[in-house]
Amino acid sequence: MKKTFVTKGQLEHIVSQFPTPFHLYDEKGIRARARALKAAFAWNPGFKEYFAVKATPNPFILKILQEEGCGVDCSSLTELMMAKACGFTGEDIMFSSNDTPEEDFRYARSLEATINLDDITHIDFLDSIAGIPELISCRFNPGGYFSIANNIMDNPGDAKYGFTKEQIFEGYKKLQQLGAKRFGLHAFLASNTTTNDYYPELAKILFRLAVELKKETGAQIKFINLSGGVGIPYRPDQDPVDIAVVGEGVRRAFEEVLVPAGMEDVSIYTELGRYMLAPNGCLVTRAIHEKHTYKDYIGLDACAANLMRPAMYGAYHHITVMGKENLPCDHKYDVTGGLCENNDKFAVDRMLPQIDIGDLVVLHDTGAHGFAMGYNYNGKLRSAEILLCEDGNAKLIRRAETPKDYFATFDFTHLFDKI
Ligand SMILES: *Cc1c(COP(=O)(O)O)cnc(C)c1O
C-alpha cells in the first residue's frame, strides 16, 4: 500500500491554516533522498547532483538542496535568475537548454554557469554573443533506439536533443580552437526509468565515448553528466530504484572503462529532478462534488491546471482518501477537475473507497513536474505550495495566485480611459 508522508491529523491541522488545493512537500524526505544519492556516489570525489530546477522551481526547495550540497540545472533565463537569487554561482550552476535564446546564453555566461550545449551550431552562436568559456559541455544523442537487455527504453533517434557522434568530435575540436580547455559530456536517453540498470548502461556509453574523445581530440574531460531520467514507482505495484545499487553499477563501469584509460579523475554529475522530488510532494485537494450519470464522478477543487501529467500523458497518480486508507476500494470513480476539457481527469475507472463531499483527497508523487507544469487555462489560478518542515510545522513557500495575478499582464489603462 502506498502511504502518504503526512498523517490525517497533520493534514487537518495544515488545511485549517491554508485552504485546499495546494502542493505539499516533505523536507525530511527531500533531505533523505539527497543524502542517499550522495552516499551512492561517494566513491567519486567530484560527484555532484545538479537538481533540475524545472521539476520544482521553488527557491525554498532549492535552498534545502543547496544545504545538502547540490547544485542546480537550469533550462531558461528565469531559472538562472532563481538560481542566482538562491546564491548558486559559477560551477554550482549547469545550464542545459535547447533552442536557446541569445539573452539566456549571455546571462548564463555572466553567472559563469557551466554551459551544456545542445547543438553544434550553438558553438558559433555562443561564441558570437558571449564567447566560449574554458569549461564547456556537449550533449550527446546516439540516435536509434536505446535498449537495456533487449528492452527498448526510449527512442533517442526521434528526440530533438543533442549532437550526433560525429558532431561531438567536430564540436570538441572546434571548441578547443575557440579557447575551451576542460570539457563535460552529457546525455539523457530515457525518462522515468525504474530499472537499476539505466545509469550504469548510460555511463558505459558516455565513458567509452569520453575515452575516444580524449584519444582523438586530446580534450581534458572534467565531468560526465548522467543527467536526469531515474524514475519513481508511481503505481503501487512498482518497485523503487535502489540508488545504492545504481551508484555501484556506475562505479563498476567507471573501473572498467575510465580507470584503464587513465581517466580516474573524471567527476560524475547527475541532474535528477523526478527522483529527488516526485515522491516528496503531493497535491492536497478536497472532494467538492459527486455526479452520477453514465459513470460515477468525484469532482475535486483542483484540476489539470494544478497537475497536468494525467491529462497530458495519461500518467498514473495514486490517490489516497484521507482517513479511509483501510476501507475496501469498492467504488469505481472518474476523479475530475473543473476544466472545460474532458481529459481533465486525475483518474479514470479508479477503484477507491466511497468518497464523500468534504473528504481530503491526496494525489501522490506530485513533487516534480507537478506544480511546475501548471497553467492558467480556463482562468484557473495556480495553487499555493507548502513545506512540511522537519520539525512538523507547515510553512507557506509560495502563496496561491489571486485574480490580480491573473490580470497583471493586461494593461487596462486605455479601456478605463474610454469609460
Ligand atoms: C528534465 C531534465 C532533467 C530532469 O529530468 P527528470 O526526469 O526529472 O530526472 C535533467 N536534465 C535535463 C537536461 C532535463 O531536460
Tab-separated table of C-alpha atoms and ligand atoms in Angstrom:
chain	number	residue	atom	x	y	z
A	1	MET	CA	0.000	0.000	0.000
A	2	LYS	CA	1.316	3.432	-0.921
A	3	LYS	CA	1.320	5.700	2.106
A	4	THR	CA	1.167	9.478	2.279
A	5	PHE	CA	4.090	11.196	4.026
A	6	VAL	CA	1.590	13.213	6.043
A	7	THR	CA	-0.955	11.855	8.532
A	8	LYS	CA	-4.626	12.783	8.539
A	9	GLY	CA	-4.170	14.638	11.819
A	10	GLN	CA	-1.245	16.666	10.482
A	11	LEU	CA	-3.133	17.409	7.283
A	12	GLU	CA	-6.253	18.582	9.114
A	13	HIS	CA	-4.096	20.994	11.040
A	14	ILE	CA	-2.479	22.251	7.811
A	15	VAL	CA	-5.806	22.750	5.989
A	16	SER	CA	-7.066	24.736	8.966
A	17	GLN	CA	-4.301	27.279	8.134
A	18	PHE	CA	-4.181	27.016	4.337
A	19	PRO	CA	-7.164	26.315	2.072
A	20	THR	CA	-7.044	23.460	-0.449
A	21	PRO	CA	-5.879	22.832	-3.088
A	22	PHE	CA	-2.117	23.071	-2.545
A	23	HIS	CA	1.072	21.164	-3.225
A	24	LEU	CA	2.706	19.924	-0.027
A	25	TYR	CA	6.413	18.994	0.158
A	26	ASP	CA	8.242	16.866	2.690
A	27	GLU	CA	11.514	18.449	3.841
A	28	LYS	CA	12.629	15.315	5.670
A	29	GLY	CA	12.119	13.146	2.602
A	30	ILE	CA	13.933	15.603	0.327
A	31	ARG	CA	16.988	15.653	2.603
A	32	ALA	CA	16.958	11.863	2.940
A	33	ARG	CA	16.987	11.399	-0.848
A	34	ALA	CA	19.750	13.928	-1.362
A	35	ARG	CA	21.847	12.103	1.251
A	36	ALA	CA	21.153	8.658	-0.188
A	37	LEU	CA	22.187	9.838	-3.655
A	38	LYS	CA	25.367	11.406	-2.308
A	39	ALA	CA	26.225	8.224	-0.410
A	40	ALA	CA	25.637	6.100	-3.526
A	41	PHE	CA	28.236	8.125	-5.442
A	42	ALA	CA	30.624	8.812	-2.542
A	43	TRP	CA	33.241	6.671	-4.360
A	44	ASN	CA	33.601	9.520	-6.891
A	45	PRO	CA	35.265	12.502	-5.170
A	46	GLY	CA	33.928	15.055	-7.676
A	47	PHE	CA	30.339	13.787	-7.639
A	48	LYS	CA	27.631	16.420	-7.672
A	49	GLU	CA	23.875	16.425	-8.183
A	50	TYR	CA	22.590	19.421	-10.134
A	51	PHE	CA	18.891	19.425	-9.278
A	52	ALA	CA	16.748	20.012	-12.379
A	53	VAL	CA	15.058	23.278	-11.408
A	54	LYS	CA	12.306	22.812	-13.973
A	55	ALA	CA	10.942	19.894	-11.917
A	56	THR	CA	10.197	22.046	-8.847
A	57	PRO	CA	11.121	25.679	-9.368
A	58	ASN	CA	10.760	26.939	-5.813
A	59	PRO	CA	13.584	28.817	-4.023
A	60	PHE	CA	12.812	27.196	-0.658
A	61	ILE	CA	13.213	23.741	-2.177
A	62	LEU	CA	16.411	24.823	-3.938
A	63	LYS	CA	17.816	26.133	-0.625
A	64	ILE	CA	17.193	22.776	1.071
A	65	LEU	CA	19.033	21.013	-1.744
A	66	GLN	CA	21.832	23.581	-1.591
A	67	GLU	CA	22.276	22.789	2.097
A	68	GLU	CA	22.638	19.146	1.084
A	69	GLY	CA	25.465	20.039	-1.300
A	70	CYS	CA	23.526	20.055	-4.573
A	71	GLY	CA	23.939	22.462	-7.454
A	72	VAL	CA	21.190	23.370	-9.913
A	73	ASP	CA	20.496	22.535	-13.539
A	74	CYS	CA	18.690	25.397	-15.267
A	75	SER	CA	16.946	25.399	-18.628
A	76	SER	CA	15.963	29.039	-19.067
A	77	LEU	CA	16.648	32.649	-18.179
A	78	THR	CA	14.211	32.774	-15.267
A	79	GLU	CA	15.511	29.522	-13.804
A	80	LEU	CA	19.010	31.033	-13.947
A	81	MET	CA	17.664	34.130	-12.180
A	82	MET	CA	16.136	31.960	-9.462
A	83	ALA	CA	19.419	30.087	-9.060
A	84	LYS	CA	21.282	33.353	-8.668
A	85	ALA	CA	18.748	34.650	-6.142
A	86	CYS	CA	19.299	31.477	-4.099
A	87	GLY	CA	23.040	32.100	-4.035
A	88	PHE	CA	24.161	29.497	-6.557
A	89	THR	CA	27.165	30.735	-8.531
A	90	GLY	CA	29.656	29.613	-11.174
A	91	GLU	CA	30.150	25.881	-11.287
A	92	ASP	CA	27.172	25.277	-8.944
A	93	ILE	CA	25.008	26.027	-11.984
A	94	MET	CA	24.610	23.822	-15.032
A	95	PHE	CA	22.801	25.382	-17.966
A	96	SER	CA	21.244	22.607	-20.063
A	97	SER	CA	18.935	24.342	-22.503
A	98	ASN	CA	17.930	23.813	-26.100
A	99	ASP	CA	16.783	26.180	-28.839
A	100	THR	CA	18.440	28.747	-26.596
A	101	PRO	CA	17.759	32.476	-26.968
A	102	GLU	CA	20.707	34.879	-27.041
A	103	GLU	CA	19.858	36.570	-23.780
A	104	ASP	CA	19.782	33.237	-21.924
A	105	PHE	CA	23.318	32.403	-23.074
A	106	ARG	CA	24.503	35.896	-22.240
A	107	TYR	CA	23.067	35.661	-18.737
A	108	ALA	CA	24.436	32.150	-18.173
A	109	ARG	CA	27.902	33.438	-19.127
A	110	SER	CA	27.555	36.393	-16.743
A	111	LEU	CA	26.882	33.920	-13.908
A	112	GLU	CA	29.806	31.774	-15.094
A	113	ALA	CA	27.440	28.817	-15.202
A	114	THR	CA	28.664	25.649	-16.901
A	115	ILE	CA	27.019	25.649	-20.311
A	116	ASN	CA	25.920	22.319	-21.743
A	117	LEU	CA	25.486	22.871	-25.484
A	118	ASP	CA	22.596	21.096	-27.189
A	119	ASP	CA	23.672	21.627	-30.794
A	120	ILE	CA	26.832	22.072	-32.842
A	121	THR	CA	25.551	25.328	-34.362
A	122	HIS	CA	25.355	26.778	-30.865
A	123	ILE	CA	29.165	26.868	-30.741
A	124	ASP	CA	29.354	29.747	-33.216
A	125	PHE	CA	26.178	31.265	-31.804
A	126	LEU	CA	27.587	31.332	-28.261
A	127	ASP	CA	30.991	32.485	-29.491
A	128	SER	CA	29.455	35.433	-31.321
A	129	ILE	CA	27.369	36.668	-28.391
A	130	ALA	CA	29.308	35.861	-25.235
A	131	GLY	CA	32.486	33.962	-26.125
A	132	ILE	CA	33.445	30.357	-25.369
A	133	PRO	CA	34.309	29.646	-21.714
A	134	GLU	CA	37.237	27.451	-20.654
A	135	LEU	CA	34.874	24.827	-19.238
A	136	ILE	CA	32.074	23.684	-21.534
A	137	SER	CA	29.906	20.620	-22.036
A	138	CYS	CA	28.205	18.987	-25.020
A	139	ARG	CA	25.057	16.909	-25.070
A	140	PHE	CA	25.290	13.600	-26.942
A	141	ASN	CA	22.490	11.838	-28.809
A	142	PRO	CA	23.460	8.373	-30.099
A	143	GLY	CA	20.378	8.125	-32.343
A	144	GLY	CA	18.494	4.887	-32.946
A	145	TYR	CA	16.813	3.113	-30.079
A	146	PHE	CA	18.203	2.913	-26.584
A	147	SER	CA	17.687	-0.521	-25.076
A	148	ILE	CA	18.774	-2.391	-21.988
A	149	ALA	CA	18.905	-6.195	-22.235
A	150	ASN	CA	16.747	-6.113	-25.392
A	151	ASN	CA	14.092	-3.913	-23.817
A	152	ILE	CA	13.579	-0.709	-25.747
A	153	MET	CA	13.749	2.078	-23.192
A	154	ASP	CA	13.354	5.077	-25.475
A	155	ASN	CA	13.902	6.424	-28.955
A	156	PRO	CA	16.761	8.986	-28.991
A	157	GLY	CA	16.776	8.929	-32.805
A	158	ASP	CA	13.433	10.679	-32.642
A	159	ALA	CA	14.448	13.181	-29.954
A	160	LYS	CA	15.323	16.778	-30.770
A	161	TYR	CA	18.226	16.906	-28.322
A	162	GLY	CA	21.969	16.701	-28.606
A	163	PHE	CA	24.893	16.293	-31.026
A	164	THR	CA	25.374	13.230	-33.236
A	165	LYS	CA	28.534	11.237	-32.551
A	166	GLU	CA	30.348	12.852	-35.480
A	167	GLN	CA	29.288	16.292	-34.340
A	168	ILE	CA	30.632	15.686	-30.824
A	169	PHE	CA	34.137	15.042	-32.205
A	170	GLU	CA	33.946	18.018	-34.520
A	171	GLY	CA	32.456	20.171	-31.761
A	172	TYR	CA	35.172	19.322	-29.235
A	173	LYS	CA	37.865	20.222	-31.788
A	174	LYS	CA	36.199	23.476	-32.690
A	175	LEU	CA	35.652	24.422	-29.035
A	176	GLN	CA	39.347	23.808	-28.331
A	177	GLN	CA	40.258	26.148	-31.173
A	178	LEU	CA	37.978	28.763	-29.641
A	179	GLY	CA	39.640	28.511	-26.225
A	180	ALA	CA	37.865	25.716	-24.326
A	181	LYS	CA	40.242	23.838	-22.018
A	182	ARG	CA	38.069	21.451	-19.999
A	183	PHE	CA	35.044	19.501	-21.149
A	184	GLY	CA	31.881	17.882	-19.991
A	185	LEU	CA	29.861	15.191	-21.736
A	186	HIS	CA	26.119	14.784	-21.190
A	187	ALA	CA	23.255	12.597	-22.384
A	188	PHE	CA	19.628	11.996	-21.405
A	189	LEU	CA	18.408	8.855	-23.161
A	190	ALA	CA	15.330	7.675	-21.240
A	191	SER	CA	12.852	9.274	-18.877
A	192	ASN	CA	11.300	7.905	-15.662
A	193	THR	CA	13.249	4.638	-15.767
A	194	THR	CA	12.561	2.245	-12.916
A	195	THR	CA	15.412	-0.183	-13.549
A	196	ASN	CA	18.686	-0.018	-11.614
A	197	ASP	CA	20.491	-0.501	-14.943
A	198	TYR	CA	19.693	2.805	-16.649
A	199	TYR	CA	22.511	4.918	-15.232
A	200	PRO	CA	25.127	2.137	-15.468
A	201	GLU	CA	24.232	1.479	-19.147
A	202	LEU	CA	24.231	5.175	-19.972
A	203	ALA	CA	27.509	5.592	-18.078
A	204	LYS	CA	29.158	2.871	-20.199
A	205	ILE	CA	28.110	4.638	-23.409
A	206	LEU	CA	29.385	8.006	-22.209
A	207	PHE	CA	32.576	6.618	-20.638
A	208	ARG	CA	33.533	4.834	-23.872
A	209	LEU	CA	32.811	7.944	-25.883
A	210	ALA	CA	34.874	10.037	-23.440
A	211	VAL	CA	37.853	7.712	-23.889
A	212	GLU	CA	37.577	8.025	-27.688
A	213	LEU	CA	37.175	11.785	-27.466
A	214	LYS	CA	40.247	12.147	-25.312
A	215	LYS	CA	42.273	9.960	-27.672
A	216	GLU	CA	41.201	11.709	-30.834
A	217	THR	CA	40.985	15.335	-29.724
A	218	GLY	CA	43.274	15.420	-26.690
A	219	ALA	CA	40.474	17.146	-24.756
A	220	GLN	CA	40.643	17.097	-20.977
A	221	ILE	CA	37.345	15.677	-19.755
A	222	LYS	CA	36.375	17.076	-16.393
A	223	PHE	CA	32.934	15.576	-15.930
A	224	ILE	CA	30.397	13.170	-17.287
A	225	ASN	CA	26.832	14.223	-16.657
A	226	LEU	CA	24.323	11.367	-16.487
A	227	SER	CA	21.510	13.936	-16.453
A	228	GLY	CA	18.001	13.004	-15.257
A	229	GLY	CA	15.795	10.058	-16.019
A	230	VAL	CA	15.912	7.940	-12.875
A	231	GLY	CA	12.257	7.325	-12.129
A	232	ILE	CA	9.978	6.544	-9.241
A	233	PRO	CA	7.223	3.974	-8.725
A	234	TYR	CA	4.041	5.950	-9.411
A	235	ARG	CA	1.981	2.745	-9.219
A	236	PRO	CA	1.651	0.770	-6.004
A	237	ASP	CA	2.798	-2.464	-7.694
A	238	GLN	CA	6.079	-0.985	-8.965
A	239	ASP	CA	9.421	-1.373	-7.186
A	240	PRO	CA	11.550	1.645	-6.424
A	241	VAL	CA	15.038	2.096	-7.869
A	242	ASP	CA	17.757	1.170	-5.371
A	243	ILE	CA	20.044	4.178	-5.667
A	244	ALA	CA	22.913	2.412	-3.859
A	245	VAL	CA	22.825	-0.347	-6.498
A	246	VAL	CA	22.691	2.300	-9.244
A	247	GLY	CA	25.761	4.069	-7.801
A	248	GLU	CA	27.615	0.779	-7.524
A	249	GLY	CA	26.742	-0.067	-11.159
A	250	VAL	CA	28.166	3.253	-12.336
A	251	ARG	CA	31.301	2.641	-10.214
A	252	ARG	CA	31.856	-0.708	-11.936
A	253	ALA	CA	31.544	0.879	-15.378
A	254	PHE	CA	33.987	3.585	-14.235
A	255	GLU	CA	36.541	0.961	-13.121
A	256	GLU	CA	36.051	-0.967	-16.340
A	257	VAL	CA	36.283	1.874	-18.846
A	258	LEU	CA	37.710	5.093	-17.431
A	259	VAL	CA	40.322	3.860	-14.969
A	260	PRO	CA	42.279	1.767	-17.538
A	261	ALA	CA	42.283	4.840	-19.825
A	262	GLY	CA	43.931	6.919	-17.100
A	263	MET	CA	40.754	8.964	-16.595
A	264	GLU	CA	40.075	8.257	-12.917
A	265	ASP	CA	39.894	11.979	-12.144
A	266	VAL	CA	36.621	12.428	-14.094
A	267	SER	CA	33.725	13.694	-11.952
A	268	ILE	CA	30.264	12.195	-12.222
A	269	TYR	CA	27.360	14.618	-12.262
A	270	THR	CA	23.627	13.977	-12.192
A	271	GLU	CA	20.676	16.256	-12.942
A	272	LEU	CA	17.869	14.396	-11.255
A	273	GLY	CA	14.535	16.097	-10.858
A	274	ARG	CA	11.862	13.446	-10.557
A	275	TYR	CA	13.888	11.038	-8.438
A	276	MET	CA	14.730	13.757	-5.910
A	277	LEU	CA	11.360	15.404	-5.548
A	278	ALA	CA	8.411	13.486	-7.020
A	279	PRO	CA	7.664	11.233	-4.015
A	280	ASN	CA	8.340	14.135	-1.652
A	281	GLY	CA	5.358	16.116	-2.834
A	282	CYS	CA	1.615	15.578	-3.033
A	283	LEU	CA	-1.386	17.549	-4.213
A	284	VAL	CA	-3.876	18.061	-1.389
A	285	THR	CA	-7.434	18.551	-2.570
A	286	ARG	CA	-10.976	18.255	-1.333
A	287	ALA	CA	-13.923	16.488	-2.935
A	288	ILE	CA	-16.480	19.210	-3.702
A	289	HIS	CA	-18.995	17.400	-5.902
A	290	GLU	CA	-20.181	13.965	-6.824
A	291	LYS	CA	-22.038	13.291	-10.036
A	292	HIS	CA	-23.793	10.153	-11.204
A	293	THR	CA	-24.635	9.885	-14.899
A	294	TYR	CA	-23.307	7.163	-17.186
A	295	LYS	CA	-20.384	6.925	-14.787
A	296	ASP	CA	-19.702	7.990	-11.218
A	297	TYR	CA	-17.645	11.147	-10.899
A	298	ILE	CA	-15.928	12.819	-7.993
A	299	GLY	CA	-15.154	16.497	-8.595
A	300	LEU	CA	-12.136	17.923	-6.779
A	301	ASP	CA	-11.269	21.528	-6.037
A	302	ALA	CA	-8.073	21.064	-8.108
A	303	CYS	CA	-7.816	20.495	-11.850
A	304	ALA	CA	-5.304	19.704	-14.583
A	305	ALA	CA	-4.024	23.279	-14.265
A	306	ASN	CA	-2.569	22.158	-10.904
A	307	LEU	CA	-1.312	18.794	-12.145
A	308	MET	CA	-1.141	18.213	-15.863
A	309	ARG	CA	0.539	14.799	-16.037
A	310	PRO	CA	-2.645	12.662	-16.078
A	311	ALA	CA	-4.264	14.815	-18.783
A	312	MET	CA	-1.088	15.182	-20.821
A	313	TYR	CA	0.461	11.728	-20.626
A	314	GLY	CA	-2.316	9.611	-19.144
A	315	ALA	CA	0.054	9.340	-16.191
A	316	TYR	CA	-0.981	7.391	-13.111
A	317	HIS	CA	-1.003	9.216	-9.784
A	318	HIS	CA	-2.006	7.183	-6.792
A	319	ILE	CA	-4.921	8.543	-4.755
A	320	THR	CA	-5.469	8.306	-1.016
A	321	VAL	CA	-8.735	9.373	0.572
A	322	MET	CA	-7.505	10.541	3.961
A	323	GLY	CA	-8.884	8.552	6.854
A	324	LYS	CA	-10.221	5.850	4.531
A	325	GLU	CA	-6.910	4.084	3.901
A	326	ASN	CA	-8.178	0.806	5.324
A	327	LEU	CA	-11.654	0.781	3.803
A	328	PRO	CA	-12.344	-1.508	0.831
A	329	CYS	CA	-11.840	0.036	-2.636
A	330	ASP	CA	-15.306	-0.957	-3.808
A	331	HIS	CA	-16.328	2.163	-5.747
A	332	LYS	CA	-15.305	2.870	-9.316
A	333	TYR	CA	-14.807	6.575	-9.963
A	334	ASP	CA	-13.561	9.046	-12.507
A	335	VAL	CA	-11.870	11.707	-10.393
A	336	THR	CA	-12.080	15.033	-12.188
A	337	GLY	CA	-11.168	18.683	-12.080
A	338	GLY	CA	-13.300	21.533	-13.359
A	339	LEU	CA	-11.670	22.431	-16.684
A	340	CYS	CA	-13.948	22.523	-19.741
A	341	GLU	CA	-11.798	19.789	-21.203
A	342	ASN	CA	-12.800	16.138	-20.970
A	343	ASN	CA	-9.249	14.962	-20.340
A	344	ASP	CA	-9.265	16.853	-17.036
A	345	LYS	CA	-9.407	13.599	-15.086
A	346	PHE	CA	-6.912	12.697	-12.381
A	347	ALA	CA	-8.070	9.093	-12.572
A	348	VAL	CA	-10.368	7.065	-14.817
A	349	ASP	CA	-12.232	3.980	-13.570
A	350	ARG	CA	-10.200	4.021	-10.366
A	351	MET	CA	-11.304	1.698	-7.572
A	352	LEU	CA	-11.458	3.738	-4.366
A	353	PRO	CA	-13.298	3.712	-1.060
A	354	GLN	CA	-16.572	5.612	-1.059
A	355	ILE	CA	-15.778	9.318	-1.275
A	356	ASP	CA	-17.965	11.849	0.498
A	357	ILE	CA	-18.097	15.556	-0.203
A	358	GLY	CA	-15.563	17.302	2.005
A	359	ASP	CA	-13.130	14.365	2.095
A	360	LEU	CA	-9.470	15.254	1.777
A	361	VAL	CA	-8.219	13.552	-1.380
A	362	VAL	CA	-4.440	13.347	-1.799
A	363	LEU	CA	-2.718	12.767	-5.147
A	364	HIS	CA	0.681	11.164	-4.618
A	365	ASP	CA	4.065	11.829	-6.206
A	366	THR	CA	3.414	15.340	-7.462
A	367	GLY	CA	6.632	16.848	-6.087
A	368	ALA	CA	8.334	17.008	-9.503
A	369	HIS	CA	6.806	18.162	-12.793
A	370	GLY	CA	3.610	18.817	-10.788
A	371	PHE	CA	3.075	22.435	-9.780
A	372	ALA	CA	5.798	23.285	-12.299
A	373	MET	CA	3.677	22.304	-15.291
A	374	GLY	CA	0.739	24.370	-14.036
A	375	TYR	CA	-1.014	26.819	-16.288
A	376	ASN	CA	-3.945	29.206	-16.343
A	377	TYR	CA	-6.344	27.646	-18.837
A	378	ASN	CA	-9.976	28.488	-18.077
A	379	GLY	CA	-8.673	31.312	-15.912
A	380	LYS	CA	-7.763	28.781	-13.223
A	381	LEU	CA	-5.270	30.064	-10.699
A	382	ARG	CA	-2.116	28.314	-9.570
A	383	SER	CA	-2.275	26.896	-6.068
A	384	ALA	CA	-0.058	27.541	-3.064
A	385	GLU	CA	2.998	25.443	-2.245
A	386	ILE	CA	3.534	24.436	1.360
A	387	LEU	CA	6.541	22.844	3.019
A	388	LEU	CA	6.072	20.297	5.774
A	389	CYS	CA	9.197	21.185	7.739
A	390	GLU	CA	11.347	18.653	9.555
A	391	ASP	CA	10.011	19.990	12.862
A	392	GLY	CA	6.436	19.194	11.787
A	393	ASN	CA	5.396	22.791	11.121
A	394	ALA	CA	3.852	23.811	7.823
A	395	LYS	CA	5.348	26.785	6.002
A	396	LEU	CA	3.849	28.636	3.068
A	397	ILE	CA	6.629	28.675	0.439
A	398	ARG	CA	4.539	30.144	-2.370
A	399	ARG	CA	1.168	31.788	-1.950
A	400	ALA	CA	-1.744	30.872	-4.181
A	401	GLU	CA	-2.395	33.111	-7.175
A	402	THR	CA	-5.205	35.629	-6.903
A	403	PRO	CA	-7.269	37.101	-9.744
A	404	LYS	CA	-4.989	40.131	-9.549
A	405	ASP	CA	-2.037	37.947	-10.587
A	406	TYR	CA	-4.068	36.599	-13.476
A	407	PHE	CA	-4.908	40.103	-14.687
A	408	ALA	CA	-1.443	41.544	-14.009
A	409	THR	CA	-0.231	41.172	-17.602
A	410	PHE	CA	-3.087	43.223	-19.043
A	411	ASP	CA	-2.863	46.967	-19.311
A	412	PHE	CA	-6.396	48.258	-18.711
A	413	THR	CA	-5.407	51.924	-18.916
A	414	HIS	CA	-6.891	52.624	-22.341
A	415	LEU	CA	-10.016	50.641	-21.595
A	416	PHE	CA	-10.609	52.734	-18.480
A	417	ASP	CA	-9.768	55.957	-20.401
A	418	LYS	CA	-12.768	55.349	-22.666
A	419	ILE	CA	-15.092	54.588	-19.768
B	1	LIG	C1	14.062	17.418	-17.477
B	1	LIG	C2	15.523	17.330	-17.401
B	1	LIG	C3	16.155	16.759	-16.283
B	1	LIG	C4	15.385	16.135	-15.145
B	1	LIG	O1	14.688	15.042	-15.562
B	1	LIG	P1	13.959	14.055	-14.506
B	1	LIG	O2	13.219	13.115	-15.360
B	1	LIG	O3	13.099	14.918	-13.673
B	1	LIG	O4	15.039	13.415	-13.713
B	1	LIG	C5	17.519	16.757	-16.258
B	1	LIG	N1	18.266	17.291	-17.258
B	1	LIG	C6	17.704	17.847	-18.348
B	1	LIG	C7	18.569	18.431	-19.403
B	1	LIG	C8	16.323	17.877	-18.462
B	1	LIG	O5	15.758	18.411	-19.546
